[in-house]
mmCIF file of C-alpha atoms in Angstrom:
data_model
loop_
_atom_site.group_PDB
_atom_site.id
_atom_site.type_symbol
_atom_site.label_atom_id
_atom_site.label_comp_id
_atom_site.label_asym_id
_atom_site.label_seq_id
_atom_site.Cartn_x
_atom_site.Cartn_y
_atom_site.Cartn_z
ATOM 1 C CA MET A 99 -190.304 69.411 215.240
ATOM 2 C CA LEU A 100 -189.341 71.032 211.982
ATOM 3 C CA ALA A 101 -192.601 72.926 211.874
ATOM 4 C CA ASP A 102 -191.974 74.211 215.337
ATOM 5 C CA LEU A 103 -188.481 75.248 214.500
ATOM 6 C CA ALA A 104 -189.591 77.101 211.326
ATOM 7 C CA ALA A 105 -192.412 78.913 213.099
ATOM 8 C CA GLY A 106 -190.055 79.835 216.026
ATOM 9 C CA ARG A 107 -192.098 78.018 218.546
ATOM 10 C CA ARG A 108 -189.014 75.931 219.453
ATOM 11 C CA PRO A 109 -185.575 77.618 219.689
ATOM 12 C CA LEU A 110 -182.847 76.033 217.474
ATOM 13 C CA THR A 111 -180.537 74.870 220.318
ATOM 14 C CA HIS A 112 -179.243 71.543 221.383
ATOM 15 C CA GLN A 113 -181.059 72.002 224.700
ATOM 16 C CA ALA A 114 -184.365 72.430 223.007
ATOM 17 C CA LEU A 115 -183.934 69.308 220.950
ATOM 18 C CA ASP A 116 -182.872 67.388 223.990
ATOM 19 C CA GLU A 117 -186.346 67.969 225.311
ATOM 20 C CA LEU A 118 -187.781 65.755 222.540
ATOM 21 C CA PRO A 119 -188.021 61.954 222.720
ATOM 22 C CA ASN A 120 -184.697 60.460 221.771
ATOM 23 C CA SER A 121 -184.780 58.656 218.422
ATOM 24 C CA GLN A 122 -182.710 57.854 215.408
ATOM 25 C CA PRO A 123 -184.581 60.379 213.112
ATOM 26 C CA LEU A 124 -183.990 63.161 215.721
ATOM 27 C CA ALA A 125 -180.324 62.197 215.858
ATOM 28 C CA HIS A 126 -180.057 62.358 212.075
ATOM 29 C CA ARG A 127 -181.815 65.736 211.857
ATOM 30 C CA ARG A 128 -179.625 67.082 214.592
ATOM 31 C CA GLN A 129 -176.428 66.074 212.777
ATOM 32 C CA VAL A 130 -177.840 67.670 209.545
ATOM 33 C CA LEU A 131 -178.378 70.956 211.426
ATOM 34 C CA VAL A 132 -174.778 70.674 212.762
ATOM 35 C CA SER A 133 -173.397 70.004 209.248
ATOM 36 C CA VAL A 134 -175.019 73.182 207.809
ATOM 37 C CA GLY A 135 -173.788 75.245 210.727
ATOM 38 C CA ALA A 136 -177.287 75.873 212.217
ATOM 39 C CA LEU A 137 -176.180 74.057 215.451
ATOM 40 C CA PRO A 138 -172.641 73.946 217.027
ATOM 41 C CA GLU A 139 -170.777 70.725 217.004
ATOM 42 C CA ARG A 140 -170.815 68.735 220.313
ATOM 43 C CA ASP A 141 -169.659 65.480 221.765
ATOM 44 C CA GLU A 142 -172.927 63.467 221.433
ATOM 45 C CA HIS A 143 -171.701 60.251 223.156
ATOM 46 C CA MET A 144 -170.339 62.307 226.027
ATOM 47 C CA VAL A 145 -173.671 63.951 226.334
ATOM 48 C CA ARG A 146 -175.311 60.478 226.365
ATOM 49 C CA ILE A 147 -172.894 59.433 229.199
ATOM 50 C CA GLU A 148 -173.698 62.559 231.229
ATOM 51 C CA ARG A 149 -177.447 62.122 230.686
ATOM 52 C CA PHE A 150 -177.333 58.408 231.601
ATOM 53 C CA LEU A 151 -175.364 59.087 234.750
ATOM 54 C CA ALA A 152 -177.621 61.882 235.848
ATOM 55 C CA SER A 153 -180.693 59.727 235.446
ATOM 56 C CA LEU A 154 -179.113 56.750 237.311
ATOM 57 C CA LEU A 155 -177.870 58.794 240.136
ATOM 58 C CA ALA A 156 -181.197 60.513 240.538
ATOM 59 C CA SER A 157 -182.873 57.051 240.902
ATOM 60 C CA GLN A 158 -180.770 56.135 243.880
ATOM 61 C CA GLN A 159 -182.691 56.404 247.094
ATOM 62 C CA ASP A 160 -179.868 56.021 249.558
ATOM 63 C CA PRO A 161 -177.918 59.299 249.779
ATOM 64 C CA ASP A 162 -174.687 57.648 250.758
ATOM 65 C CA GLN A 163 -174.785 55.175 247.927
ATOM 66 C CA ARG A 164 -175.727 58.044 245.539
ATOM 67 C CA SER A 165 -172.648 60.027 246.744
ATOM 68 C CA LEU A 166 -170.384 56.933 246.366
ATOM 69 C CA LEU A 167 -171.615 56.278 242.875
ATOM 70 C CA HIS A 168 -171.206 59.860 241.894
ATOM 71 C CA ARG A 169 -167.604 59.846 243.035
ATOM 72 C CA TYR A 170 -166.846 56.589 241.214
ATOM 73 C CA THR A 171 -168.692 57.450 237.883
ATOM 74 C CA THR A 172 -168.051 61.175 237.579
ATOM 75 C CA TRP A 173 -164.746 61.684 239.298
ATOM 76 C CA HIS A 174 -163.168 58.391 238.169
ATOM 77 C CA LEU A 175 -164.709 56.838 235.130
ATOM 78 C CA VAL A 176 -165.607 60.047 233.182
ATOM 79 C CA ARG A 177 -162.614 61.998 234.278
ATOM 80 C CA ARG A 178 -160.272 59.146 233.179
ATOM 81 C CA LEU A 179 -162.212 59.017 229.828
ATOM 82 C CA ARG A 180 -161.864 62.664 229.178
ATOM 83 C CA SER A 181 -158.105 62.424 229.942
ATOM 84 C CA ARG A 182 -157.653 59.467 227.682
ATOM 85 C CA ASN A 183 -159.596 61.110 224.753
ATOM 86 C CA ASN A 184 -157.665 64.375 225.147
ATOM 87 C CA GLY A 185 -160.250 66.373 223.315
ATOM 88 C CA ARG A 186 -161.412 63.733 220.920
ATOM 89 C CA PRO A 187 -165.121 62.823 220.999
ATOM 90 C CA ALA A 188 -166.253 59.730 222.876
ATOM 91 C CA THR A 189 -167.162 56.628 221.021
ATOM 92 C CA PRO A 190 -170.250 54.256 221.306
ATOM 93 C CA GLN A 191 -167.901 51.667 222.862
ATOM 94 C CA GLN A 192 -166.795 54.047 225.602
ATOM 95 C CA PHE A 193 -170.337 54.871 226.350
ATOM 96 C CA ASN A 194 -171.160 51.159 226.625
ATOM 97 C CA SER A 195 -168.179 50.537 228.847
ATOM 98 C CA ILE A 196 -169.112 53.288 231.342
ATOM 99 C CA ARG A 197 -172.705 52.083 231.378
ATOM 100 C CA GLN A 198 -171.546 48.561 232.030
ATOM 101 C CA HIS A 199 -169.170 49.600 234.884
ATOM 102 C CA THR A 200 -171.829 51.697 236.395
ATOM 103 C CA HIS A 201 -174.514 48.962 236.336
ATOM 104 C CA ALA A 202 -171.942 46.634 237.910
ATOM 105 C CA ALA A 203 -171.245 48.962 240.723
ATOM 106 C CA VAL A 204 -174.993 49.498 241.393
ATOM 107 C CA ALA A 205 -175.458 45.622 241.270
ATOM 108 C CA PHE A 206 -172.777 44.992 243.823
ATOM 109 C CA LEU A 207 -173.863 47.739 246.198
ATOM 110 C CA GLY A 208 -177.471 46.424 245.846
ATOM 111 C CA TRP A 209 -176.330 42.912 246.759
ATOM 112 C CA LEU A 210 -174.484 44.199 249.754
ATOM 113 C CA ALA A 211 -177.572 46.120 250.967
ATOM 114 C CA THR A 212 -179.698 43.018 250.434
ATOM 115 C CA HIS A 213 -177.377 41.092 252.803
ATOM 116 C CA ASN A 214 -177.150 43.895 255.276
ATOM 117 C CA LEU A 215 -173.548 44.753 254.349
ATOM 118 C CA THR A 216 -171.590 47.810 253.275
ATOM 119 C CA LEU A 217 -168.253 48.285 251.656
ATOM 120 C CA VAL A 218 -166.756 48.773 255.151
ATOM 121 C CA THR A 219 -168.323 45.711 256.771
ATOM 122 C CA CYS A 220 -167.951 43.435 253.760
ATOM 123 C CA GLY A 221 -165.209 40.818 254.294
ATOM 124 C CA GLN A 222 -163.375 38.683 251.823
ATOM 125 C CA GLY A 223 -165.658 35.785 252.497
ATOM 126 C CA ASP A 224 -168.629 37.909 251.641
ATOM 127 C CA LEU A 225 -167.062 38.770 248.364
ATOM 128 C CA ASP A 226 -166.380 35.094 247.593
ATOM 129 C CA ARG A 227 -170.041 34.500 248.353
ATOM 130 C CA TRP A 228 -171.000 37.224 245.913
ATOM 131 C CA LEU A 229 -168.703 35.741 243.199
ATOM 132 C CA THR A 230 -170.468 32.325 243.601
ATOM 133 C CA ASP A 231 -173.963 33.602 243.956
ATOM 134 C CA GLU A 232 -175.872 32.672 240.806
ATOM 135 C CA SER A 233 -178.412 35.342 241.411
ATOM 136 C CA ALA A 234 -175.722 38.090 241.343
ATOM 137 C CA THR A 235 -175.151 40.032 238.119
ATOM 138 C CA TYR A 236 -172.104 41.790 236.632
ATOM 139 C CA ARG A 237 -170.012 39.655 239.000
ATOM 140 C CA TRP A 238 -166.653 39.996 237.167
ATOM 141 C CA THR A 239 -167.260 43.515 235.808
ATOM 142 C CA ALA A 240 -167.825 44.721 239.405
ATOM 143 C CA GLY A 241 -164.226 43.841 240.084
ATOM 144 C CA HIS A 242 -163.154 47.270 238.632
ATOM 145 C CA PHE A 243 -165.394 49.098 241.142
ATOM 146 C CA ILE A 244 -164.139 46.945 244.032
ATOM 147 C CA ARG A 245 -160.458 47.627 243.060
ATOM 148 C CA TRP A 246 -161.207 51.359 242.877
ATOM 149 C CA ALA A 247 -162.885 51.243 246.342
ATOM 150 C CA ARG A 248 -159.861 49.431 247.820
ATOM 151 C CA THR A 249 -157.455 51.897 246.250
ATOM 152 C CA ASN A 250 -159.363 54.718 247.871
ATOM 153 C CA LYS A 251 -159.509 52.979 251.196
ATOM 154 C CA LEU A 252 -163.226 52.491 251.177
ATOM 155 C CA THR A 253 -163.037 48.677 251.674
ATOM 156 C CA SER A 254 -160.478 46.055 252.595
ATOM 157 C CA ILE A 255 -161.668 43.354 250.124
ATOM 158 C CA HIS A 256 -159.709 42.525 247.136
ATOM 159 C CA ALA A 257 -160.919 41.394 243.616
ATOM 160 C CA PRO A 258 -158.010 40.312 241.387
ATOM 161 C CA ALA A 259 -157.968 41.632 237.881
ATOM 162 C CA HIS A 260 -158.049 39.162 235.017
ATOM 163 C CA ARG A 261 -154.630 39.059 233.348
ATOM 164 C CA TRP A 262 -154.497 38.684 229.646
ATOM 165 C CA SER A 263 -152.756 35.458 228.722
ATOM 166 C CA GLY A 264 -152.975 35.548 224.928
ATOM 167 C CA PRO A 265 -155.675 35.118 222.358
ATOM 168 C CA THR A 266 -158.462 32.682 223.144
ATOM 169 C CA GLN A 267 -158.912 31.519 219.465
ATOM 170 C CA PRO A 268 -156.471 29.762 217.274
ATOM 171 C CA LEU A 269 -154.301 32.012 214.994
ATOM 172 C CA ASP A 270 -154.533 31.210 211.313
ATOM 173 C CA ASP A 271 -151.878 33.062 209.483
ATOM 174 C CA GLN A 272 -152.590 31.195 206.232
ATOM 175 C CA HIS A 273 -156.247 32.370 206.319
ATOM 176 C CA ARG A 274 -155.126 35.900 207.038
ATOM 177 C CA TRP A 275 -152.834 36.005 203.938
ATOM 178 C CA ASP A 276 -155.515 34.397 201.801
ATOM 179 C CA ASN A 277 -157.918 37.123 202.792
ATOM 180 C CA ALA A 278 -155.172 39.810 202.140
ATOM 181 C CA ARG A 279 -154.429 38.532 198.745
ATOM 182 C CA ARG A 280 -158.107 38.597 197.794
ATOM 183 C CA LEU A 281 -158.519 42.167 199.029
ATOM 184 C CA LEU A 282 -155.377 43.185 197.095
ATOM 185 C CA HIS A 283 -156.412 41.804 193.679
ATOM 186 C CA ASP A 284 -160.212 41.420 193.579
ATOM 187 C CA ASN A 285 -161.507 44.528 191.825
ATOM 188 C CA THR A 286 -165.113 43.401 192.158
ATOM 189 C CA LEU A 287 -165.028 44.441 195.802
ATOM 190 C CA LYS A 288 -165.555 48.025 196.998
ATOM 191 C CA SER A 289 -162.324 49.963 197.340
ATOM 192 C CA GLU A 290 -163.179 51.212 200.835
ATOM 193 C CA ASP A 291 -163.930 47.658 202.083
ATOM 194 C CA ARG A 292 -160.736 46.404 200.554
ATOM 195 C CA LEU A 293 -158.647 49.228 202.231
ATOM 196 C CA ALA A 294 -160.359 48.802 205.566
ATOM 197 C CA GLY A 295 -159.750 45.034 205.564
ATOM 198 C CA LEU A 296 -156.048 45.438 204.587
ATOM 199 C CA LEU A 297 -155.485 47.987 207.333
ATOM 200 C CA LEU A 298 -156.740 45.282 209.745
ATOM 201 C CA LEU A 299 -154.939 42.280 208.152
ATOM 202 C CA LEU A 300 -151.668 43.944 207.504
ATOM 203 C CA TYR A 301 -151.418 46.556 210.172
ATOM 204 C CA ALA A 302 -153.521 45.198 212.983
ATOM 205 C CA GLN A 303 -155.817 48.145 213.312
ATOM 206 C CA ARG A 304 -159.132 47.744 215.064
ATOM 207 C CA PRO A 305 -162.359 48.668 213.340
ATOM 208 C CA ALA A 306 -162.841 51.511 215.679
ATOM 209 C CA ALA A 307 -159.409 53.001 214.767
ATOM 210 C CA ILE A 308 -159.992 52.443 211.112
ATOM 211 C CA SER A 309 -163.419 54.126 211.214
ATOM 212 C CA ARG A 310 -161.948 57.401 212.634
ATOM 213 C CA LEU A 311 -159.207 57.843 210.068
ATOM 214 C CA THR A 312 -159.417 61.113 208.331
ATOM 215 C CA THR A 313 -158.163 62.398 204.921
ATOM 216 C CA ALA A 314 -155.364 64.175 206.925
ATOM 217 C CA ASP A 315 -154.118 60.798 208.076
ATOM 218 C CA VAL A 316 -153.346 59.876 204.444
ATOM 219 C CA GLU A 317 -150.445 61.739 202.711
ATOM 220 C CA ALA A 318 -150.103 61.214 199.051
ATOM 221 C CA ASP A 319 -147.505 62.882 196.708
ATOM 222 C CA ASP A 320 -145.088 61.937 194.053
ATOM 223 C CA GLN A 321 -142.921 60.131 196.650
ATOM 224 C CA GLY A 322 -145.691 57.703 197.572
ATOM 225 C CA VAL A 323 -148.634 57.332 199.998
ATOM 226 C CA ARG A 324 -148.010 57.394 203.861
ATOM 227 C CA VAL A 325 -150.766 56.736 206.492
ATOM 228 C CA HIS A 326 -150.655 57.894 210.036
ATOM 229 C CA LEU A 327 -151.846 55.078 212.342
ATOM 230 C CA GLY A 328 -149.599 56.042 215.279
ATOM 231 C CA GLN A 329 -146.907 58.628 215.986
ATOM 232 C CA ALA A 330 -144.861 57.740 212.904
ATOM 233 C CA PRO A 331 -146.305 57.508 209.387
ATOM 234 C CA ILE A 332 -146.175 54.126 207.471
ATOM 235 C CA ARG A 333 -145.319 54.180 203.770
ATOM 236 C CA LEU A 334 -147.861 51.940 202.005
ATOM 237 C CA PRO A 335 -146.656 49.645 199.257
ATOM 238 C CA ASP A 336 -148.631 49.155 196.030
ATOM 239 C CA PRO A 337 -151.363 48.066 195.504
ATOM 240 C CA VAL A 338 -152.447 49.178 199.026
ATOM 241 C CA ALA A 339 -151.175 52.714 198.169
ATOM 242 C CA ALA A 340 -153.242 52.817 195.024
ATOM 243 C CA LEU A 341 -156.367 51.761 197.097
ATOM 244 C CA ALA A 342 -155.664 54.454 199.694
ATOM 245 C CA ARG A 343 -155.473 57.189 196.879
ATOM 246 C CA ALA A 344 -158.772 55.917 195.326
ATOM 247 C CA VAL A 345 -160.596 55.849 198.633
ATOM 248 C CA ALA A 346 -159.323 59.309 199.581
ATOM 249 C CA ALA A 347 -160.400 60.742 196.233
ATOM 250 C CA ASN A 348 -163.783 59.077 195.995
ATOM 251 C CA ARG A 349 -165.324 59.138 199.399
ATOM 252 C CA LYS A 350 -169.141 58.562 199.463
ATOM 253 C CA GLY A 351 -171.138 58.472 202.697
ATOM 254 C CA HIS A 352 -174.703 57.254 202.759
ATOM 255 C CA ALA A 353 -175.937 60.857 203.567
ATOM 256 C CA THR A 354 -175.308 63.910 201.494
ATOM 257 C CA ILE A 355 -177.907 66.332 203.117
ATOM 258 C CA GLY A 356 -176.130 69.133 204.866
ATOM 259 C CA ALA A 357 -172.723 68.263 203.417
ATOM 260 C CA LEU A 358 -171.586 71.764 202.555
ATOM 261 C CA THR A 359 -167.924 70.690 202.396
ATOM 262 C CA PRO A 360 -166.302 67.302 201.589
ATOM 263 C CA SER A 361 -166.306 64.913 204.557
ATOM 264 C CA PRO A 362 -163.005 64.845 206.489
ATOM 265 C CA TRP A 363 -163.554 61.173 207.213
ATOM 266 C CA LEU A 364 -161.770 58.618 205.170
ATOM 267 C CA PHE A 365 -164.660 56.233 205.696
ATOM 268 C CA PRO A 366 -167.814 58.622 205.867
ATOM 269 C CA GLY A 367 -170.906 57.135 207.667
ATOM 270 C CA GLY A 368 -174.589 57.451 207.468
ATOM 271 C CA GLN A 369 -174.886 60.783 209.120
ATOM 272 C CA PRO A 370 -173.596 64.039 207.715
ATOM 273 C CA GLY A 371 -170.212 64.843 209.113
ATOM 274 C CA ARG A 372 -169.868 61.489 210.848
ATOM 275 C CA PRO A 373 -167.585 58.511 210.186
ATOM 276 C CA ILE A 374 -168.925 54.978 209.584
ATOM 277 C CA SER A 375 -169.781 53.407 212.884
ATOM 278 C CA THR A 376 -167.689 50.664 214.306
ATOM 279 C CA THR A 377 -170.646 48.258 214.261
ATOM 280 C CA GLN A 378 -171.300 48.894 210.532
ATOM 281 C CA LEU A 379 -167.618 48.553 209.612
ATOM 282 C CA THR A 380 -167.340 45.293 211.588
ATOM 283 C CA GLN A 381 -170.428 44.000 209.668
ATOM 284 C CA ARG A 382 -168.878 44.855 206.297
ATOM 285 C CA LEU A 383 -165.703 43.112 207.239
ATOM 286 C CA ASN A 384 -167.696 40.054 208.359
ATOM 287 C CA ASN A 385 -169.400 40.014 205.017
ATOM 288 C CA LEU A 386 -165.908 39.647 203.407
ATOM 289 C CA GLY A 387 -165.236 36.628 205.695
ATOM 290 C CA ILE A 388 -162.933 38.617 208.065
ATOM 291 C CA ARG A 389 -163.356 38.207 211.798
ATOM 292 C CA PRO A 390 -161.756 41.385 213.155
ATOM 293 C CA ASN A 391 -160.730 40.213 216.622
ATOM 294 C CA GLN A 392 -159.186 36.940 215.362
ATOM 295 C CA ALA A 393 -157.632 38.538 212.239
ATOM 296 C CA ARG A 394 -156.111 41.368 214.353
ATOM 297 C CA SER A 395 -154.637 38.892 216.923
ATOM 298 C CA THR A 396 -153.028 37.024 214.075
ATOM 299 C CA ALA A 397 -151.550 40.183 212.563
ATOM 300 C CA LEU A 398 -150.209 41.400 215.899
ATOM 301 C CA PHE A 399 -148.661 38.011 216.621
ATOM 302 C CA GLN A 400 -146.726 38.048 213.287
ATOM 303 C CA LEU A 401 -145.645 41.681 213.461
ATOM 304 C CA ALA A 402 -144.473 41.227 217.057
ATOM 305 C CA THR A 403 -141.992 38.538 215.918
ATOM 306 C CA GLU A 404 -140.468 40.892 213.314
ATOM 307 C CA ILE A 405 -140.606 44.475 214.880
ATOM 308 C CA PRO A 406 -139.246 45.695 218.289
ATOM 309 C CA ALA A 407 -142.105 46.561 220.696
ATOM 310 C CA ALA A 408 -141.219 50.257 220.865
ATOM 311 C CA ILE A 409 -141.314 50.757 217.087
ATOM 312 C CA LEU A 410 -144.480 48.535 216.796
ATOM 313 C CA ALA A 411 -146.363 50.775 219.334
ATOM 314 C CA ARG A 412 -145.109 53.925 217.617
ATOM 315 C CA ILE A 413 -146.232 53.048 214.097
ATOM 316 C CA LEU A 414 -149.420 51.163 214.912
ATOM 317 C CA GLY A 415 -150.811 53.489 217.577
ATOM 318 C CA ILE A 416 -150.986 50.839 220.300
ATOM 319 C CA HIS A 417 -149.907 51.065 223.866
ATOM 320 C CA THR A 418 -146.216 50.011 224.547
ATOM 321 C CA ASP A 419 -147.370 47.492 227.171
ATOM 322 C CA VAL A 420 -149.643 45.746 224.542
ATOM 323 C CA ALA A 421 -146.772 45.608 222.103
ATOM 324 C CA VAL A 422 -144.462 44.074 224.783
ATOM 325 C CA ALA A 423 -147.183 41.553 225.708
ATOM 326 C CA TRP A 424 -147.531 40.422 222.145
ATOM 327 C CA GLN A 425 -143.764 40.306 221.674
ATOM 328 C CA ARG A 426 -143.350 37.980 224.660
ATOM 329 C CA LEU A 427 -146.260 35.838 223.469
ATOM 330 C CA SER A 428 -144.728 35.429 220.050
ATOM 331 C CA ALA A 429 -141.305 34.710 221.603
ATOM 332 C CA GLY A 430 -139.983 37.638 219.705
ATOM 333 C CA ASP A 431 -138.295 39.356 222.610
ATOM 334 C CA TRP A 432 -136.002 41.879 221.082
ATOM 335 C CA ALA A 433 -134.202 42.536 224.278
ATOM 336 C CA ASN A 434 -132.772 38.985 224.199
ATOM 337 C CA TYR A 435 -132.179 39.475 220.469
ATOM 338 C CA ALA A 436 -130.181 42.624 220.974
ATOM 339 C CA ALA A 437 -128.105 40.919 223.679
ATOM 340 C CA GLU A 438 -127.377 37.975 221.317
ATOM 341 C CA VAL A 439 -126.337 40.255 218.502
ATOM 342 C CA SER A 440 -124.006 42.068 220.992
ATOM 343 C CA ARG A 441 -122.367 38.741 222.003
ATOM 344 C CA ARG A 442 -121.902 37.775 218.329
ATOM 345 C CA SER A 443 -120.347 41.106 217.492
ATOM 346 C CA ARG A 444 -117.706 40.654 220.279
ATOM 347 C CA LYS A 445 -116.888 37.202 219.060
ATOM 348 C CA ALA A 446 -116.616 38.268 215.364
ATOM 349 C CA PRO A 447 -112.996 38.372 214.124
ATOM 350 C CA ALA A 448 -111.494 41.758 213.320
ATOM 351 C CA PRO A 449 -111.577 42.572 209.513
#
C-alpha cells in the first residue's frame, strides 16, 4: 500500500484506501495520514455503519423486505443517530447498537417469511409464538423494530418495551469509597487511571464519556480547576484537581507518529489523533478493581439522594429523565422535599 501511494499507482484518498481489505494496520496508517494532514478527517464509525447497511441491504433478495429495512435502518436508526450526535463522530458502541437492531429486524422478518407471514398478516398470537420459539434469535432486541413498525402503521402487533426498574446488582457504597480513597492517595498508580476512576466513582461518568473528554473540558487557573461534564462546570476539589492538572499537562498516547500538534484528548489512545477506546479504558478500570457499571450505579444512587434531578442532569451530562428515575429510586424526591420545606416555613414563628 505504501509503495503504491509513493509511486502514484494508488491515489491518496479515503475512497482508494476503502478498496483495500479492512484491517487494523490499515486503520492505523489511515489515521496517521489524517494526523499529518495528508487525508481529511472523517467519521470512521459512521462510514462503518453506512458500509455495513449497504452490504446487508444488497444481500436481501426480497425487494419489499429490502425497502422496509432501508426505511427502518437509514431513515430511522441512522437519522436518529445523526440527530443525537449533533455533529460529533459516532462511537463503536453506536455502531454495535445499529448492527444489533438491524440483525434483529432481519431475524424477525425472516421468521415471518418462514411461517408464511408478513407484518400485515402477523397477529399478536404469532408474535407470542415468536417470543417463545427457542429457534428464534434477537427475540427481545426485535421489539424495537416491531414498535417502530406499529408507530408507522405497518403492523397491529405490540411488543412492550422493557422498563428499567433499577440496578440489577447490589450497590456497595463502602466499596466505592474504598476505591476512591485508594485512587486519591496511591501515588504508585498512573495519574490518568486515577483521574478516570475518580470521574466514574465520584461523578458517575461512563467510560465512553470519560474517554472523549478533551483538554478544553478542563479549565485550570489561579481560582482552581473546573471540568465540563455537562452544561455547567464542576469545580474539582484537591487532590482531584491536582490530578486533573497533571494529566492535562502530561498526556501520552501509545502512538506518536503523525502527531504534529499535541493531542486534544485528555486520555489519548493508540491511534494518532484518537482518544482511548471505551474497551481499553474499561479494561484499565477493571485492573484497578473497579466495575464501571456497578460503580456508576452506586454513585448515581448516592448523588440522587443529595442533588435535585434538574441540577444533577445539568452538571453530569445525563438526561433529565435518567436523573429523575434515579432520584425516585433513591427516595430522594426533591419535589416532596420542596413541599415539606414550604410547609415548615409557613409554620415557623415570625422573628
